[in-house]
């Protein structure tokens, strides 16, 4: 495969840091709106301020969660995997899936981030990431999609 995993990790971090900055800005705006004059209750059934505070709290929790995720990823040192080693964090895994060949980067954060070259981030918390942990090149892992199992043949690990 010959992919620079440190560069891929840097791209994931860049994407997450952009998302974090956007969330921080949105959370500040929402928090300011909680106490804004227009959100003051006009009666006992008016919930604008309460709803705005729920939104601000949810955004603050997501900002904190994303901050932790970024710190976890910054502490990672991508390593090279031999063809017989079990898959673990920072493995770049090539699989043959029902939809075709996939290139997956197993990380403890950044779920759903898609990078150039068709690389997808999967985490151990996802069904596919969980199935890949500990597997080896040449093995087939199975993941349930609804009620149907899907097989993924591991064709390479780096």
mmCIF file of C-alpha atoms in Angstrom:
data_model
loop_
_atom_site.group_PDB
_atom_site.id
_atom_site.type_symbol
_atom_site.label_atom_id
_atom_site.label_comp_id
_atom_site.label_asym_id
_atom_site.label_seq_id
_atom_site.Cartn_x
_atom_site.Cartn_y
_atom_site.Cartn_z
ATOM 1 C CA UNK A 1 0.000 0.000 0.000
ATOM 2 C CA UNK A 2 2.860 2.391 0.850
ATOM 3 C CA UNK A 3 0.758 5.110 2.505
ATOM 4 C CA UNK A 4 2.215 7.693 4.907
ATOM 5 C CA UNK A 5 0.131 7.063 8.024
ATOM 6 C CA UNK A 6 1.593 10.054 9.888
ATOM 7 C CA UNK A 7 0.356 12.308 7.073
ATOM 8 C CA UNK A 8 -3.071 10.627 7.171
ATOM 9 C CA UNK A 9 -3.251 11.146 10.927
ATOM 10 C CA UNK A 10 -2.318 14.801 10.397
ATOM 11 C CA UNK A 11 -5.197 15.158 7.918
ATOM 12 C CA UNK A 12 -7.623 13.629 10.414
ATOM 13 C CA UNK A 13 -6.415 15.998 13.119
ATOM 14 C CA UNK A 14 -6.762 18.984 10.768
ATOM 15 C CA UNK A 15 -10.345 17.992 9.968
ATOM 16 C CA UNK A 16 -11.245 17.467 13.639
ATOM 17 C CA UNK A 17 -9.633 20.757 14.668
ATOM 18 C CA UNK A 18 -11.672 22.596 11.999
ATOM 19 C CA UNK A 19 -14.815 20.914 13.311
ATOM 20 C CA UNK A 20 -13.826 21.843 16.876
ATOM 21 C CA UNK A 21 -13.343 25.529 15.942
ATOM 22 C CA UNK A 22 -16.744 25.619 14.224
ATOM 23 C CA UNK A 23 -18.408 23.996 17.233
ATOM 24 C CA UNK A 24 -16.749 26.385 19.683
ATOM 25 C CA UNK A 25 -18.014 29.344 17.678
ATOM 26 C CA UNK A 26 -21.543 27.920 17.486
ATOM 27 C CA UNK A 27 -21.538 27.085 21.184
ATOM 28 C CA UNK A 28 -20.472 30.632 22.108
ATOM 29 C CA UNK A 29 -23.247 32.069 19.960
ATOM 30 C CA UNK A 30 -25.817 29.760 21.490
ATOM 31 C CA UNK A 31 -24.609 30.531 25.024
ATOM 32 C CA UNK A 32 -24.873 34.264 24.365
ATOM 33 C CA UNK A 33 -28.377 33.694 23.024
ATOM 34 C CA UNK A 34 -29.498 32.007 26.243
ATOM 35 C CA UNK A 35 -29.352 35.302 28.112
ATOM 36 C CA UNK A 36 -30.339 37.496 25.170
ATOM 37 C CA UNK A 37 -33.373 39.685 25.712
ATOM 38 C CA UNK A 38 -35.263 38.031 22.823
ATOM 39 C CA UNK A 39 -35.074 34.648 24.577
ATOM 40 C CA UNK A 40 -36.631 35.823 27.834
ATOM 41 C CA UNK A 41 -39.807 33.969 28.666
ATOM 42 C CA UNK A 42 -42.988 35.858 27.920
ATOM 43 C CA UNK A 43 -45.127 33.487 29.928
ATOM 44 C CA UNK A 44 -44.992 30.298 31.983
ATOM 45 C CA UNK A 45 -45.236 28.130 28.845
ATOM 46 C CA UNK A 46 -42.505 29.962 26.906
ATOM 47 C CA UNK A 47 -39.493 27.620 26.746
ATOM 48 C CA UNK A 48 -37.146 29.562 24.428
ATOM 49 C CA UNK A 49 -34.504 30.180 27.080
ATOM 50 C CA UNK A 50 -34.693 26.607 28.370
ATOM 51 C CA UNK A 51 -34.377 25.172 24.868
ATOM 52 C CA UNK A 52 -31.432 27.439 24.087
ATOM 53 C CA UNK A 53 -29.695 26.361 27.308
ATOM 54 C CA UNK A 54 -30.191 22.664 26.414
ATOM 55 C CA UNK A 55 -28.670 23.309 23.013
ATOM 56 C CA UNK A 56 -25.728 25.213 24.524
ATOM 57 C CA UNK A 57 -25.101 22.400 27.010
ATOM 58 C CA UNK A 58 -25.177 19.770 24.259
ATOM 59 C CA UNK A 59 -22.773 21.791 22.153
ATOM 60 C CA UNK A 60 -20.438 22.262 25.122
ATOM 61 C CA UNK A 61 -20.421 18.507 25.714
ATOM 62 C CA UNK A 62 -19.592 17.852 22.038
ATOM 63 C CA UNK A 63 -16.769 20.450 22.185
ATOM 64 C CA UNK A 64 -15.304 18.684 25.244
ATOM 65 C CA UNK A 65 -15.681 15.259 23.622
ATOM 66 C CA UNK A 66 -13.990 16.450 20.442
ATOM 67 C CA UNK A 67 -11.165 18.039 22.476
ATOM 68 C CA UNK A 68 -10.505 14.701 24.177
ATOM 69 C CA UNK A 69 -10.600 12.885 20.845
ATOM 70 C CA UNK A 70 -8.066 15.317 19.355
ATOM 71 C CA UNK A 71 -5.733 14.881 22.346
ATOM 72 C CA UNK A 72 -5.964 11.073 22.078
ATOM 73 C CA UNK A 73 -5.072 11.215 18.399
ATOM 74 C CA UNK A 74 -2.192 13.639 19.010
ATOM 75 C CA UNK A 75 -0.676 11.147 21.446
ATOM 76 C CA UNK A 76 -0.659 8.341 18.855
ATOM 77 C CA UNK A 77 2.474 7.247 17.068
ATOM 78 C CA UNK A 78 1.513 5.363 13.890
ATOM 79 C CA UNK A 79 3.388 2.105 13.613
ATOM 80 C CA UNK A 80 4.066 -0.347 10.847
ATOM 81 C CA UNK A 81 2.343 -3.729 10.992
ATOM 82 C CA UNK A 82 3.807 -6.958 9.680
ATOM 83 C CA UNK A 83 1.631 -9.234 7.571
ATOM 84 C CA UNK A 84 1.103 -11.670 10.457
ATOM 85 C CA UNK A 85 0.531 -9.136 13.243
ATOM 86 C CA UNK A 86 -2.956 -8.663 14.689
ATOM 87 C CA UNK A 87 -4.749 -5.484 13.696
ATOM 88 C CA UNK A 88 -4.662 -2.692 16.306
ATOM 89 C CA UNK A 89 -4.845 1.108 16.422
ATOM 90 C CA UNK A 90 -3.037 2.882 13.564
ATOM 91 C CA UNK A 91 -3.316 -0.138 11.256
ATOM 92 C CA UNK A 92 -4.105 0.675 7.659
ATOM 93 C CA UNK A 93 -6.264 -2.202 6.484
ATOM 94 C CA UNK A 94 -7.250 -3.120 2.960
ATOM 95 C CA UNK A 95 -10.430 -5.191 2.786
ATOM 96 C CA UNK A 96 -12.520 -6.714 0.042
ATOM 97 C CA UNK A 97 -16.089 -5.779 0.914
ATOM 98 C CA UNK A 98 -19.418 -6.512 -0.765
ATOM 99 C CA UNK A 99 -19.205 -2.994 -2.232
ATOM 100 C CA UNK A 100 -15.610 -3.404 -3.430
ATOM 101 C CA UNK A 101 -12.147 -2.712 -2.052
ATOM 102 C CA UNK A 102 -11.938 -0.427 1.005
ATOM 103 C CA UNK A 103 -8.915 1.147 2.647
ATOM 104 C CA UNK A 104 -9.539 1.619 6.373
ATOM 105 C CA UNK A 105 -7.427 3.464 8.945
ATOM 106 C CA UNK A 106 -8.182 2.168 12.445
ATOM 107 C CA UNK A 107 -8.023 5.010 14.980
ATOM 108 C CA UNK A 108 -9.487 5.682 18.456
ATOM 109 C CA UNK A 109 -11.197 8.813 17.086
ATOM 110 C CA UNK A 110 -12.187 10.578 13.899
ATOM 111 C CA UNK A 111 -15.030 8.214 13.034
ATOM 112 C CA UNK A 112 -16.541 8.942 9.682
ATOM 113 C CA UNK A 113 -13.745 11.199 8.424
ATOM 114 C CA UNK A 114 -12.961 10.413 4.794
ATOM 115 C CA UNK A 115 -9.562 11.244 3.442
ATOM 116 C CA UNK A 116 -8.177 11.527 -0.046
ATOM 117 C CA UNK A 117 -7.459 8.297 -1.859
ATOM 118 C CA UNK A 118 -10.640 6.724 -0.531
ATOM 119 C CA UNK A 119 -9.226 6.154 2.960
ATOM 120 C CA UNK A 120 -11.931 5.877 5.602
ATOM 121 C CA UNK A 121 -11.461 6.169 9.340
ATOM 122 C CA UNK A 122 -12.990 3.436 11.469
ATOM 123 C CA UNK A 123 -12.908 3.241 15.246
ATOM 124 C CA UNK A 124 -12.981 0.249 17.592
ATOM 125 C CA UNK A 125 -16.451 1.439 18.654
ATOM 126 C CA UNK A 126 -17.870 0.757 15.196
ATOM 127 C CA UNK A 127 -19.037 -2.734 14.217
ATOM 128 C CA UNK A 128 -16.406 -3.009 11.469
ATOM 129 C CA UNK A 129 -13.610 -1.548 13.602
ATOM 130 C CA UNK A 130 -14.479 -3.921 16.430
ATOM 131 C CA UNK A 131 -14.488 -6.910 14.061
ATOM 132 C CA UNK A 132 -11.093 -5.945 12.642
ATOM 133 C CA UNK A 133 -9.344 -5.637 16.025
ATOM 134 C CA UNK A 134 -7.098 -8.634 16.533
ATOM 135 C CA UNK A 135 -7.758 -10.085 13.062
ATOM 136 C CA UNK A 136 -4.921 -10.713 10.606
ATOM 137 C CA UNK A 137 -4.294 -10.391 6.910
ATOM 138 C CA UNK A 138 -6.028 -13.180 4.975
ATOM 139 C CA UNK A 139 -8.824 -13.582 7.514
ATOM 140 C CA UNK A 140 -12.478 -12.853 6.911
ATOM 141 C CA UNK A 141 -14.470 -10.848 9.454
ATOM 142 C CA UNK A 142 -18.229 -10.656 9.588
ATOM 143 C CA UNK A 143 -20.330 -7.608 10.428
ATOM 144 C CA UNK A 144 -24.082 -7.533 10.820
ATOM 145 C CA UNK A 145 -25.861 -4.937 8.659
ATOM 146 C CA UNK A 146 -29.411 -5.035 9.906
ATOM 147 C CA UNK A 147 -30.202 -8.742 10.037
ATOM 148 C CA UNK A 148 -27.779 -9.671 7.263
ATOM 149 C CA UNK A 149 -24.126 -10.558 7.820
ATOM 150 C CA UNK A 150 -21.548 -8.957 5.509
ATOM 151 C CA UNK A 151 -18.120 -10.474 5.043
ATOM 152 C CA UNK A 152 -14.929 -8.467 4.745
ATOM 153 C CA UNK A 153 -11.784 -10.251 3.610
ATOM 154 C CA UNK A 154 -8.623 -8.621 4.926
ATOM 155 C CA UNK A 155 -6.273 -8.392 1.976
ATOM 156 C CA UNK A 156 -3.520 -6.335 3.566
ATOM 157 C CA UNK A 157 -2.387 -4.699 6.793
ATOM 158 C CA UNK A 158 0.217 -1.982 7.039
#
